[in-house]
PDB file of C-alpha atoms in Angstrom:
ATOM      1  CA  MET I   1      18.484 -96.397  29.556  1.00 54.00           C
ATOM      2  CA  PRO I   2      19.620-100.028  29.480  1.00 64.00           C
ATOM      3  CA  SER I   3      22.365-101.299  31.762  1.00 83.00           C
ATOM      4  CA  ASN I   4      25.862-101.919  30.420  1.00 86.00           C
ATOM      5  CA  LEU I   5      25.250-105.674  30.488  1.00 87.00           C
ATOM      6  CA  ARG I   6      22.029-105.268  28.517  1.00 88.00           C
ATOM      7  CA  LYS I   7      23.859-103.083  25.973  1.00 90.00           C
ATOM      8  CA  ILE I   8      26.510-105.771  25.495  1.00 90.00           C
ATOM      9  CA  GLU I   9      23.825-108.461  25.139  1.00 91.00           C
ATOM     10  CA  ASN I  10      22.031-106.308  22.544  1.00 88.00           C
ATOM     11  CA  LEU I  11      25.268-105.794  20.635  1.00 89.00           C
ATOM     12  CA  ALA I  12      26.092-109.524  20.707  1.00 91.00           C
ATOM     13  CA  LEU I  13      22.740-110.409  19.179  1.00 90.00           C
ATOM     14  CA  LEU I  14      22.767-107.528  16.697  1.00 90.00           C
ATOM     15  CA  SER I  15      26.349-108.214  15.577  1.00 91.00           C
ATOM     16  CA  SER I  16      25.595-111.866  15.037  1.00 92.00           C
ATOM     17  CA  GLN I  17      22.490-111.020  12.996  1.00 91.00           C
ATOM     18  CA  MET I  18      24.251-108.348  10.944  1.00 91.00           C
ATOM     19  CA  ARG I  19      27.179-110.677  10.224  1.00 92.00           C
ATOM     20  CA  THR I  20      24.825-113.406   9.031  1.00 91.00           C
ATOM     21  CA  CYS I  21      22.784-111.025   6.871  1.00 91.00           C
ATOM     22  CA  LEU I  22      25.859-109.411   5.302  1.00 92.00           C
ATOM     23  CA  GLN I  23      27.444-112.821   4.630  1.00 92.00           C
ATOM     24  CA  ALA I  24      24.210-113.852   2.898  1.00 92.00           C
ATOM     25  CA  GLY I  25      24.625-110.884   0.554  1.00 92.00           C
ATOM     26  CA  LEU I  26      21.933-108.549   1.926  1.00 90.00           C
ATOM     27  CA  THR I  27      22.507-104.819   1.695  1.00 90.00           C
ATOM     28  CA  ALA I  28      23.258-102.958   4.919  1.00 89.00           C
ATOM     29  CA  SER I  29      19.792-101.360   4.954  1.00 90.00           C
ATOM     30  CA  LYS I  30      18.064-104.716   4.420  1.00 92.00           C
ATOM     31  CA  ALA I  31      20.235-106.279   7.143  1.00 91.00           C
ATOM     32  CA  LEU I  32      19.233-103.496   9.545  1.00 90.00           C
ATOM     33  CA  GLU I  33      15.560-103.953   8.687  1.00 90.00           C
ATOM     34  CA  THR I  34      15.860-107.681   9.306  1.00 90.00           C
ATOM     35  CA  ALA I  35      17.607-107.086  12.628  1.00 86.00           C
ATOM     36  CA  SER I  36      14.970-104.562  13.700  1.00 85.00           C
ATOM     37  CA  ASN I  37      12.347-107.324  13.626  1.00 84.00           C
ATOM     38  CA  ARG I  38      14.169-109.368  16.294  1.00 77.00           C
ATOM     39  CA  GLY I  39      13.887-109.455  20.081  1.00 75.00           C
ATOM     40  CA  PHE I  40      15.194-106.041  21.022  1.00 81.00           C
ATOM     41  CA  SER I  41      13.637-103.283  23.099  1.00 82.00           C
ATOM     42  CA  GLU I  42      11.247-100.975  21.290  1.00 85.00           C
ATOM     43  CA  SER I  43      13.668 -98.035  21.393  1.00 86.00           C
ATOM     44  CA  LEU I  44      16.456-100.128  19.835  1.00 87.00           C
ATOM     45  CA  ARG I  45      14.103-101.472  17.155  1.00 87.00           C
ATOM     46  CA  ARG I  46      13.077 -97.880  16.373  1.00 88.00           C
ATOM     47  CA  GLY I  47      16.733 -96.872  16.155  1.00 89.00           C
ATOM     48  CA  LEU I  48      17.506 -99.791  13.849  1.00 89.00           C
ATOM     49  CA  ARG I  49      14.592 -98.890  11.580  1.00 89.00           C
ATOM     50  CA  GLN I  50      15.823 -95.299  11.458  1.00 90.00           C
ATOM     51  CA  ALA I  51      19.360 -96.539  10.724  1.00 90.00           C
ATOM     52  CA  ALA I  52      18.002 -98.690   7.885  1.00 91.00           C
ATOM     53  CA  SER I  53      16.212 -95.663   6.451  1.00 91.00           C
ATOM     54  CA  GLU I  54      19.339 -93.497   6.681  1.00 91.00           C
ATOM     55  CA  THR I  55      21.448 -96.207   5.054  1.00 91.00           C
ATOM     56  CA  ARG I  56      18.912 -96.541   2.230  1.00 91.00           C
ATOM     57  CA  ASN I  57      19.218 -92.761   1.719  1.00 92.00           C
ATOM     58  CA  GLY I  58      23.000 -92.990   1.318  1.00 90.00           C
ATOM     59  CA  ALA I  59      24.386 -92.649   4.846  1.00 89.00           C
ATOM     60  CA  THR I  60      27.245 -94.901   5.848  1.00 89.00           C
ATOM     61  CA  LEU I  61      26.519 -97.737   8.225  1.00 88.00           C
ATOM     62  CA  SER I  62      28.552 -96.128  11.021  1.00 88.00           C
ATOM     63  CA  LYS I  63      26.714 -92.796  10.678  1.00 89.00           C
ATOM     64  CA  SER I  64      23.341 -94.490  10.608  1.00 89.00           C
ATOM     65  CA  PHE I  65      24.151 -96.351  13.838  1.00 86.00           C
ATOM     66  CA  LYS I  66      24.228 -93.054  15.767  1.00 86.00           C
ATOM     67  CA  SER I  67      20.455 -93.394  16.225  1.00 81.00           C
ATOM     68  CA  THR I  68      21.052 -96.581  18.250  1.00 83.00           C
ATOM     69  CA  GLN I  69      23.875 -95.114  20.333  1.00 82.00           C
ATOM     70  CA  LYS I  70      22.027 -95.012  23.687  1.00 85.00           C
ATOM     71  CA  ASN I  71      21.115 -98.725  23.416  1.00 83.00           C
ATOM     72  CA  LEU I  72      24.550-100.043  22.453  1.00 87.00           C
ATOM     73  CA  PRO I  73      28.036 -99.722  23.995  1.00 88.00           C
ATOM     74  CA  SER I  74      30.098 -96.688  23.054  1.00 87.00           C
ATOM     75  CA  PHE I  75      32.699 -98.775  21.207  1.00 89.00           C
ATOM     76  CA  THR I  76      30.154-100.023  18.639  1.00 89.00           C
ATOM     77  CA  ILE I  77      30.388 -97.185  16.109  1.00 89.00           C
ATOM     78  CA  PRO I  78      34.226 -97.082  15.901  1.00 90.00           C
ATOM     79  CA  PHE I  79      34.272-100.842  15.204  1.00 89.00           C
ATOM     80  CA  ILE I  80      31.669-100.487  12.460  1.00 90.00           C
ATOM     81  CA  GLN I  81      33.534 -97.506  11.027  1.00 91.00           C
ATOM     82  CA  ALA I  82      36.796 -99.476  10.981  1.00 91.00           C
ATOM     83  CA  GLY I  83      35.013-102.302   9.173  1.00 91.00           C
ATOM     84  CA  GLU I  84      33.661 -99.879   6.570  1.00 90.00           C
ATOM     85  CA  ILE I  85      37.011 -98.196   5.984  1.00 92.00           C
ATOM     86  CA  SER I  86      38.785-101.514   5.557  1.00 91.00           C
ATOM     87  CA  GLY I  87      35.994-102.993   3.453  1.00 90.00           C
ATOM     88  CA  GLN I  88      35.455-105.755   6.013  1.00 90.00           C
ATOM     89  CA  SER I  89      32.139-104.929   7.669  1.00 88.00           C
ATOM     90  CA  THR I  90      31.214-108.598   7.967  1.00 90.00           C
ATOM     91  CA  GLU I  91      34.446-109.341   9.841  1.00 92.00           C
ATOM     92  CA  ALA I  92      33.917-106.313  12.090  1.00 92.00           C
ATOM     93  CA  PHE I  93      30.493-107.619  13.109  1.00 92.00           C
ATOM     94  CA  GLU I  94      31.964-111.096  13.586  1.00 93.00           C
ATOM     95  CA  TYR I  95      34.669-109.666  15.852  1.00 92.00           C
ATOM     96  CA  LEU I  96      32.091-107.632  17.810  1.00 92.00           C
ATOM     97  CA  ALA I  97      29.922-110.729  18.315  1.00 93.00           C
ATOM     98  CA  GLY I  98      32.923-112.723  19.580  1.00 93.00           C
ATOM     99  CA  LEU I  99      34.047-109.895  21.854  1.00 92.00           C
ATOM    100  CA  CYS I 100      30.575-109.569  23.372  1.00 92.00           C
ATOM    101  CA  ASP I 101      30.325-113.313  23.892  1.00 92.00           C
ATOM    102  CA  LYS I 102      33.515-113.090  25.969  1.00 93.00           C
ATOM    103  CA  LEU I 103      32.450-109.963  27.873  1.00 92.00           C
ATOM    104  CA  ILE I 104      28.969-111.120  28.950  1.00 91.00           C
ATOM    105  CA  PRO I 105      30.064-113.843  31.439  1.00 92.00           C
ATOM    106  CA  LEU I 106      32.713-111.528  32.917  1.00 90.00           C
ATOM    107  CA  MET I 107      30.203-108.716  33.356  1.00 88.00           C
ATOM    108  CA  ARG I 108      27.776-111.073  35.087  1.00 88.00           C
ATOM    109  CA  ILE I 109      30.498-112.147  37.516  1.00 88.00           C
ATOM    110  CA  VAL I 110      31.514-108.555  38.250  1.00 85.00           C
ATOM    111  CA  ARG I 111      27.873-107.618  38.720  1.00 81.00           C
ATOM    112  CA  GLN I 112      27.517-110.294  41.421  1.00 83.00           C
ATOM    113  CA  LEU I 113      30.777-109.470  43.240  1.00 84.00           C
ATOM    114  CA  TRP I 114      29.103-106.918  45.504  1.00 84.00           C
ATOM    115  CA  VAL I 115      27.137-109.673  47.287  1.00 84.00           C
ATOM    116  CA  ILE I 116      30.106-111.034  49.282  1.00 85.00           C
ATOM    117  CA  PRO I 117      31.351-107.725  50.778  1.00 87.00           C
ATOM    118  CA  VAL I 118      27.806-106.622  51.603  1.00 87.00           C
ATOM    119  CA  SER I 119      27.129-109.970  53.296  1.00 88.00           C
ATOM    120  CA  ILE I 120      30.302-109.664  55.361  1.00 89.00           C
ATOM    121  CA  MET I 121      29.433-106.093  56.370  1.00 88.00           C
ATOM    122  CA  LEU I 122      25.894-107.080  57.289  1.00 88.00           C
ATOM    123  CA  PHE I 123      27.084-110.051  59.353  1.00 88.00           C
ATOM    124  CA  GLY I 124      29.634-107.801  61.078  1.00 85.00           C
ATOM    125  CA  ALA I 125      26.980-105.208  61.930  1.00 84.00           C
ATOM    126  CA  ILE I 126      24.615-107.843  63.342  1.00 88.00           C
ATOM    127  CA  PHE I 127      27.465-109.422  65.337  1.00 85.00           C
ATOM    128  CA  ARG I 128      28.482-106.020  66.686  1.00 82.00           C
ATOM    129  CA  VAL I 129      24.923-105.235  67.783  1.00 80.00           C
ATOM    130  CA  ALA I 130      24.652-108.659  69.457  1.00 81.00           C
ATOM    131  CA  ILE I 131      27.924-108.112  71.351  1.00 79.00           C
ATOM    132  CA  MET I 132      26.833-104.644  72.431  1.00 75.00           C
ATOM    133  CA  ILE I 133      23.480-105.974  73.662  1.00 79.00           C
ATOM    134  CA  TYR I 134      25.140-108.871  75.521  1.00 76.00           C
ATOM    135  CA  PHE I 135      27.852-106.774  77.151  1.00 76.00           C
ATOM    136  CA  GLY I 136      25.439-103.910  77.678  1.00 73.00           C
ATOM    137  CA  ALA I 137      23.134-106.229  79.633  1.00 72.00           C
ATOM    138  CA  MET I 138      26.122-107.594  81.537  1.00 71.00           C
ATOM    139  CA  ALA I 139      27.319-104.073  82.348  1.00 70.00           C
ATOM    140  CA  ASP I 140      23.827-103.186  83.574  1.00 72.00           C
ATOM    141  CA  ALA I 141      23.835-106.282  85.795  1.00 70.00           C
ATOM    142  CA  ILE I 142      27.289-105.473  87.194  1.00 74.00           C
ATOM    143  CA  GLY I 143      26.212-101.875  87.775  1.00 71.00           C
ATOM    144  CA  LEU I 144      23.125-103.095  89.617  1.00 68.00           C
ATOM    145  CA  ILE I 145      25.226-105.415  91.812  1.00 74.00           C
ATOM    146  CA  LEU I 146      27.701-102.629  92.584  1.00 70.00           C
ATOM    147  CA  ASP I 147      24.874-100.223  93.414  1.00 72.00           C
ATOM    148  CA  THR I 148      23.411-102.827  95.748  1.00 73.00           C
ATOM    149  CA  LEU I 149      26.775-103.439  97.442  1.00 70.00           C
ATOM    150  CA  VAL I 150      27.446 -99.723  97.866  1.00 74.00           C
ATOM    151  CA  ALA I 151      23.981 -99.185  99.313  1.00 70.00           C
ATOM    152  CA  CYS I 152      24.589-101.846 101.954  1.00 62.00           C
TER     153      CYS I 152
END
């Protein structure tokens, strides 16, 4: 199963392609077929081909997208459905493409945020071990001196 970032990237590319195809006057099934020939994973391409087939057989675009559900974010189908109901599918795909273009950089930043806390924790653990070794050696030396003094 693709990561959330990969799903958003897939949706950005797919939305952009669908918007362009629909603006050019292609039918939804032809737009899906065209999109399925682009640089997506094999499972998403399969899902898009199945969606194209379902759309050709009379299914709505939002219902046909259920076969791609595991490769795209969960909010994809409600957006497409809203576009169908309002008669503005092209605008829905345009909005989705714009939304994804804004989300991708934020998701990349959030994905990299874990590096700083982990680095601080790792540095702290190494520093703690170094202090324990240093003071442990010093304590051993003091103990040895005290043992020597007591023995005398």
